[in-house]
PDB file of C-alpha atoms in Angstrom:
ATOM      1  CA  MET A   1      16.439 -34.262  37.302  1.00  0.00           C
ATOM      2  CA  GLN A   2      13.584 -34.249  36.707  1.00  0.00           C
ATOM      3  CA  GLU A   3      11.594 -37.821  34.748  1.00  0.00           C
ATOM      4  CA  ILE A   4      10.660 -37.382  31.222  1.00  0.00           C
ATOM      5  CA  ARG A   5       6.967 -37.864  31.603  1.00  0.00           C
ATOM      6  CA  GLN A   6       3.843 -38.403  29.289  1.00  0.00           C
ATOM      7  CA  MET A   7       3.157 -34.796  26.868  1.00  0.00           C
ATOM      8  CA  SER A   8       0.099 -32.972  28.858  1.00  0.00           C
ATOM      9  CA  LYS A   9      -2.859 -31.653  26.908  1.00  0.00           C
ATOM     10  CA  GLN A  10      -1.669 -28.091  28.244  1.00  0.00           C
ATOM     11  CA  HIS A  11       2.034 -29.120  26.650  1.00  0.00           C
ATOM     12  CA  ASP A  12       0.199 -29.862  22.968  1.00  0.00           C
ATOM     13  CA  SER A  13      -1.106 -26.426  22.101  1.00  0.00           C
ATOM     14  CA  GLY A  14       1.820 -25.654  20.742  1.00  0.00           C
ATOM     15  CA  VAL A  15       2.471 -25.237  16.234  1.00  0.00           C
ATOM     16  CA  ARG A  16       4.692 -27.805  15.813  1.00  0.00           C
ATOM     17  CA  ILE A  17       7.802 -26.640  13.904  1.00  0.00           C
ATOM     18  CA  HIS A  18       8.301 -29.000  11.276  1.00  0.00           C
ATOM     19  CA  LYS A  19       4.399 -28.874  10.608  1.00  0.00           C
ATOM     20  CA  LEU A  20       5.005 -25.312   9.169  1.00  0.00           C
ATOM     21  CA  ILE A  21       6.818 -26.456   6.333  1.00  0.00           C
ATOM     22  CA  GLY A  22       5.849 -25.650   3.254  1.00  0.00           C
ATOM     23  CA  LYS A  23       2.972 -24.029   4.482  1.00  0.00           C
ATOM     24  CA  LYS A  24       1.008 -20.219   2.775  1.00  0.00           C
ATOM     25  CA  VAL A  25       2.868 -17.150   3.995  1.00  0.00           C
ATOM     26  CA  LEU A  26      -0.155 -13.763   3.264  1.00  0.00           C
ATOM     27  CA  ALA A  27       0.091 -10.302   3.384  1.00  0.00           C
ATOM     28  CA  SER A  28      -1.792  -8.375   5.652  1.00  0.00           C
ATOM     29  CA  ASN A  29      -4.247  -7.707   2.584  1.00  0.00           C
ATOM     30  CA  GLY A  30      -4.471 -11.367   2.104  1.00  0.00           C
ATOM     31  CA  LYS A  31      -2.784 -11.481  -0.784  1.00  0.00           C
ATOM     32  CA  GLU A  32      -0.258 -15.425  -1.074  1.00  0.00           C
ATOM     33  CA  VAL A  33       3.456 -14.224  -1.084  1.00  0.00           C
ATOM     34  CA  GLY A  34       5.438 -17.230  -0.310  1.00  0.00           C
ATOM     35  CA  THR A  35       5.394 -20.539   1.445  1.00  0.00           C
ATOM     36  CA  ILE A  36       7.688 -21.162   4.598  1.00  0.00           C
ATOM     37  CA  MET A  37      11.404 -22.811   4.119  1.00  0.00           C
ATOM     38  CA  GLU A  38      12.032 -22.575   7.334  1.00  0.00           C
ATOM     39  CA  ILE A  39      12.453 -21.383  11.240  1.00  0.00           C
ATOM     40  CA  ARG A  40      14.976 -19.429  12.332  1.00  0.00           C
ATOM     41  CA  LEU A  41      15.112 -19.203  16.544  1.00  0.00           C
ATOM     42  CA  ASP A  42      16.946 -17.795  18.524  1.00  0.00           C
ATOM     43  CA  PRO A  43      19.850 -20.068  19.793  1.00  0.00           C
ATOM     44  CA  VAL A  44      20.205 -18.045  23.173  1.00  0.00           C
ATOM     45  CA  THR A  45      16.129 -17.374  24.351  1.00  0.00           C
ATOM     46  CA  LEU A  46      15.062 -20.197  21.329  1.00  0.00           C
ATOM     47  CA  ASN A  47      12.389 -17.423  20.721  1.00  0.00           C
ATOM     48  CA  LEU A  48      11.379 -17.435  17.507  1.00  0.00           C
ATOM     49  CA  ASP A  49      14.074 -15.115  14.937  1.00  0.00           C
ATOM     50  CA  GLY A  50      11.612 -15.136  12.110  1.00  0.00           C
ATOM     51  CA  ILE A  51      10.797 -17.794   8.691  1.00  0.00           C
ATOM     52  CA  GLU A  52      12.319 -17.893   6.127  1.00  0.00           C
ATOM     53  CA  MET A  53      10.515 -17.491   3.036  1.00  0.00           C
ATOM     54  CA  ASP A  54      10.356 -18.968  -1.007  1.00  0.00           C
ATOM     55  CA  ARG A  55       9.288 -16.463  -3.344  1.00  0.00           C
ATOM     56  CA  GLY A  56       8.794 -19.903  -6.743  1.00  0.00           C
ATOM     57  CA  PHE A  57      10.699 -19.982  -9.654  1.00  0.00           C
ATOM     58  CA  PHE A  58      10.495 -16.273 -10.650  1.00  0.00           C
ATOM     59  CA  GLY A  59      11.414 -14.857  -6.661  1.00  0.00           C
ATOM     60  CA  THR A  60      14.124 -14.549  -3.911  1.00  0.00           C
ATOM     61  CA  ASP A  61      14.367 -16.324  -1.180  1.00  0.00           C
ATOM     62  CA  THR A  62      13.597 -13.809   1.619  1.00  0.00           C
ATOM     63  CA  PHE A  63      13.973 -13.737   5.578  1.00  0.00           C
ATOM     64  CA  ILE A  64      10.805 -11.742   7.314  1.00  0.00           C
ATOM     65  CA  GLY A  65      11.977 -11.671  10.765  1.00  0.00           C
ATOM     66  CA  ARG A  66       9.810 -11.795  14.050  1.00  0.00           C
ATOM     67  CA  LYS A  67       8.357  -8.232  14.177  1.00  0.00           C
ATOM     68  CA  TYR A  68       6.407  -8.126  10.957  1.00  0.00           C
ATOM     69  CA  ILE A  69       4.486 -11.724  11.860  1.00  0.00           C
ATOM     70  CA  THR A  70       1.130 -11.517  13.250  1.00  0.00           C
ATOM     71  CA  SER A  71       0.345 -14.376  13.606  1.00  0.00           C
ATOM     72  CA  LEU A  72       1.651 -19.104  12.861  1.00  0.00           C
ATOM     73  CA  SER A  73      -0.118 -21.710  13.076  1.00  0.00           C
ATOM     74  CA  GLU A  74      -0.612 -25.023  10.896  1.00  0.00           C
ATOM     75  CA  ASP A  75      -1.555 -23.146   8.356  1.00  0.00           C
ATOM     76  CA  GLY A  76       1.222 -20.653   7.648  1.00  0.00           C
ATOM     77  CA  ALA A  77       2.438 -17.130   8.460  1.00  0.00           C
ATOM     78  CA  VAL A  78       0.482 -13.681   8.174  1.00  0.00           C
ATOM     79  CA  LEU A  79       1.914 -10.977   8.086  1.00  0.00           C
ATOM     80  CA  ASN A  80       1.337  -7.357   9.578  1.00  0.00           C
ATOM     81  CA  MET A  81       2.857  -6.082   6.004  1.00  0.00           C
ATOM     82  CA  SER A  82       2.648  -6.437   2.562  1.00  0.00           C
ATOM     83  CA  PRO A  83       6.376  -6.778   0.937  1.00  0.00           C
ATOM     84  CA  VAL A  84       7.099  -4.358  -1.865  1.00  0.00           C
ATOM     85  CA  SER A  85       8.051  -6.439  -4.505  1.00  0.00           C
ATOM     86  CA  ASP A  86       4.657  -6.438  -4.685  1.00  0.00           C
ATOM     87  CA  TYR A  87       4.349  -3.183  -6.488  1.00  0.00           C
ATOM     88  CA  LYS A  88       6.078  -4.827  -9.624  1.00  0.00           C
ATOM     89  CA  GLY A  89       3.096  -4.531 -12.163  1.00  0.00           C
ATOM     90  CA  LEU A  90       1.613  -1.319 -10.368  1.00  0.00           C
ATOM     91  CA  LYS A  91       0.110   1.199 -13.082  1.00  0.00           C
ATOM     92  CA  VAL A  92       1.700   4.241 -11.336  1.00  0.00           C
ATOM     93  CA  PHE A  93       0.574   8.178 -11.554  1.00  0.00           C
ATOM     94  CA  ASP A  94       1.412  11.606 -10.835  1.00  0.00           C
ATOM     95  CA  SER A  95       0.405  14.331  -9.500  1.00  0.00           C
ATOM     96  CA  SER A  96      -2.149  15.723 -12.143  1.00  0.00           C
ATOM     97  CA  GLY A  97      -3.838  12.041 -12.273  1.00  0.00           C
ATOM     98  CA  LYS A  98      -1.749  11.563 -15.799  1.00  0.00           C
ATOM     99  CA  GLU A  99      -1.166   6.940 -16.122  1.00  0.00           C
ATOM    100  CA  VAL A 100       2.600   7.297 -16.168  1.00  0.00           C
ATOM    101  CA  GLY A 101       2.569   3.310 -16.622  1.00  0.00           C
ATOM    102  CA  THR A 102       3.300   0.836 -14.868  1.00  0.00           C
ATOM    103  CA  VAL A 103       6.284  -0.950 -11.711  1.00  0.00           C
ATOM    104  CA  LYS A 104       8.538  -3.192 -13.900  1.00  0.00           C
ATOM    105  CA  GLU A 105      11.693  -2.855 -10.619  1.00  0.00           C
ATOM    106  CA  VAL A 106      10.987  -1.904  -7.315  1.00  0.00           C
ATOM    107  CA  ARG A 107      14.726  -1.454  -5.754  1.00  0.00           C
ATOM    108  CA  THR A 108      15.276  -1.204  -2.169  1.00  0.00           C
ATOM    109  CA  GLU A 109      17.665  -0.946   0.847  1.00  0.00           C
ATOM    110  CA  GLY A 110      19.995  -3.532   0.679  1.00  0.00           C
ATOM    111  CA  HIS A 111      17.924  -6.733   1.819  1.00  0.00           C
ATOM    112  CA  THR A 112      15.034  -5.157   4.092  1.00  0.00           C
ATOM    113  CA  ASN A 113      11.767  -3.845   2.986  1.00  0.00           C
ATOM    114  CA  ASN A 114      12.467  -0.243   2.865  1.00  0.00           C
ATOM    115  CA  VAL A 115      12.012   1.498  -1.149  1.00  0.00           C
ATOM    116  CA  SER A 116      15.242   3.019  -2.413  1.00  0.00           C
ATOM    117  CA  ALA A 117      13.245   4.066  -5.816  1.00  0.00           C
ATOM    118  CA  ILE A 118      11.662   1.875  -8.532  1.00  0.00           C
ATOM    119  CA  VAL A 119      11.709   1.037 -11.935  1.00  0.00           C
ATOM    120  CA  VAL A 120       8.719   2.713 -14.423  1.00  0.00           C
ATOM    121  CA  GLY A 121       7.869   1.145 -17.659  1.00  0.00           C
ATOM    122  CA  THR A 122       7.093   4.038 -20.018  1.00  0.00           C
ATOM    123  CA  GLY A 123       5.730   2.781 -23.262  1.00  0.00           C
ATOM    124  CA  ILE A 124       7.366   0.030 -26.025  1.00  0.00           C
ATOM    125  CA  LEU A 125       9.633   2.577 -27.504  1.00  0.00           C
ATOM    126  CA  LYS A 126       9.619   5.002 -24.225  1.00  0.00           C
ATOM    127  CA  ASN A 127      12.451   5.500 -21.618  1.00  0.00           C
ATOM    128  CA  ASP A 128      12.119   4.108 -18.244  1.00  0.00           C
ATOM    129  CA  ALA A 129      11.855   6.319 -15.620  1.00  0.00           C
ATOM    130  CA  VAL A 130      13.283   6.071 -11.946  1.00  0.00           C
ATOM    131  CA  PHE A 131      11.621   7.613  -8.956  1.00  0.00           C
ATOM    132  CA  SER A 132      13.482   8.332  -6.247  1.00  0.00           C
ATOM    133  CA  ARG A 133      11.177   7.232  -2.541  1.00  0.00           C
ATOM    134  CA  SER A 134      10.528  10.639  -1.722  1.00  0.00           C
ATOM    135  CA  ASP A 135       8.850  11.271  -5.297  1.00  0.00           C
ATOM    136  CA  VAL A 136       6.038   8.197  -4.181  1.00  0.00           C
ATOM    137  CA  LYS A 137       3.070  10.233  -2.683  1.00  0.00           C
ATOM    138  CA  GLY A 138       1.168   7.050  -1.787  1.00  0.00           C
ATOM    139  CA  VAL A 139       0.900   3.364  -2.270  1.00  0.00           C
ATOM    140  CA  GLY A 140      -2.587   1.140  -3.180  1.00  0.00           C
ATOM    141  CA  GLU A 141      -3.958  -0.283  -5.660  1.00  0.00           C
ATOM    142  CA  SER A 142      -1.693   2.315  -8.099  1.00  0.00           C
ATOM    143  CA  ILE A 143       0.994   4.349  -7.330  1.00  0.00           C
ATOM    144  CA  MET A 144       0.961   8.348  -7.217  1.00  0.00           C
ATOM    145  CA  LEU A 145       3.836  10.629  -7.565  1.00  0.00           C
ATOM    146  CA  ASN A 146       3.826  13.390  -6.120  1.00  0.00           C
ATOM    147  CA  VAL A 147       5.497  14.879  -8.851  1.00  0.00           C
ATOM    148  CA  LEU A 148       4.767  16.106 -12.869  1.00  0.00           C
ATOM    149  CA  VAL A 149       6.115  14.185 -15.755  1.00  0.00           C
ATOM    150  CA  ASP A 150       6.679  14.133 -18.878  1.00  0.00           C
ATOM    151  CA  THR A 151       7.153  11.192 -20.760  1.00  0.00           C
ATOM    152  CA  ASN A 152       8.902  11.550 -24.265  1.00  0.00           C
ATOM    153  CA  THR A 153      12.186  13.120 -21.896  1.00  0.00           C
ATOM    154  CA  VAL A 154      13.904  10.095 -19.872  1.00  0.00           C
ATOM    155  CA  LYS A 155      13.611  10.718 -15.962  1.00  0.00           C
ATOM    156  CA  VAL A 156      16.182  10.295 -13.357  1.00  0.00           C
ATOM    157  CA  GLY A 157      14.697  10.430 -10.074  1.00  0.00           C
ATOM    158  CA  GLY A 158      11.826  12.141 -11.154  1.00  0.00           C
ATOM    159  CA  ARG A 159      13.492  14.464 -12.710  1.00  0.00           C
ATOM    160  CA  SER A 160      13.558  15.641 -17.218  1.00  0.00           C
ATOM    161  CA  ARG A 161      17.118  15.046 -17.705  1.00  0.00           C
TER     162      ARG A 161
END
């Protein structure tokens, strides 16, 4: 049996888990997306499994798996992606460049970061539009669709009904 010894500096170089609780979680774009609530370890290997993130009063607590974490330090965590819930509020443009509206809701496949559809508010007196993932051409500071949109009709999956 090994004896217990005083900890040397080389063994003190890791991150202390209890100091991570309440620290910031940053997306790859530098935006703060939440705070660390819990750290999960694999019970067999004792390796990091992921973090449980608090998204604030109006957000949903989210588990972030290890493969999405770029770094973990006493300052917090940095992710290698941006949560798709950050798409909420982005302007949406159709394939002609005409503004369609603003993202009101992001629908995902279960509890993943995979988008299945976006719901776009097209104006106060107009209907919301639902566009499937296949209707989205690109995402940046706004969302570009690969379809033409008539905002005067109800849309389902980006197509007039």
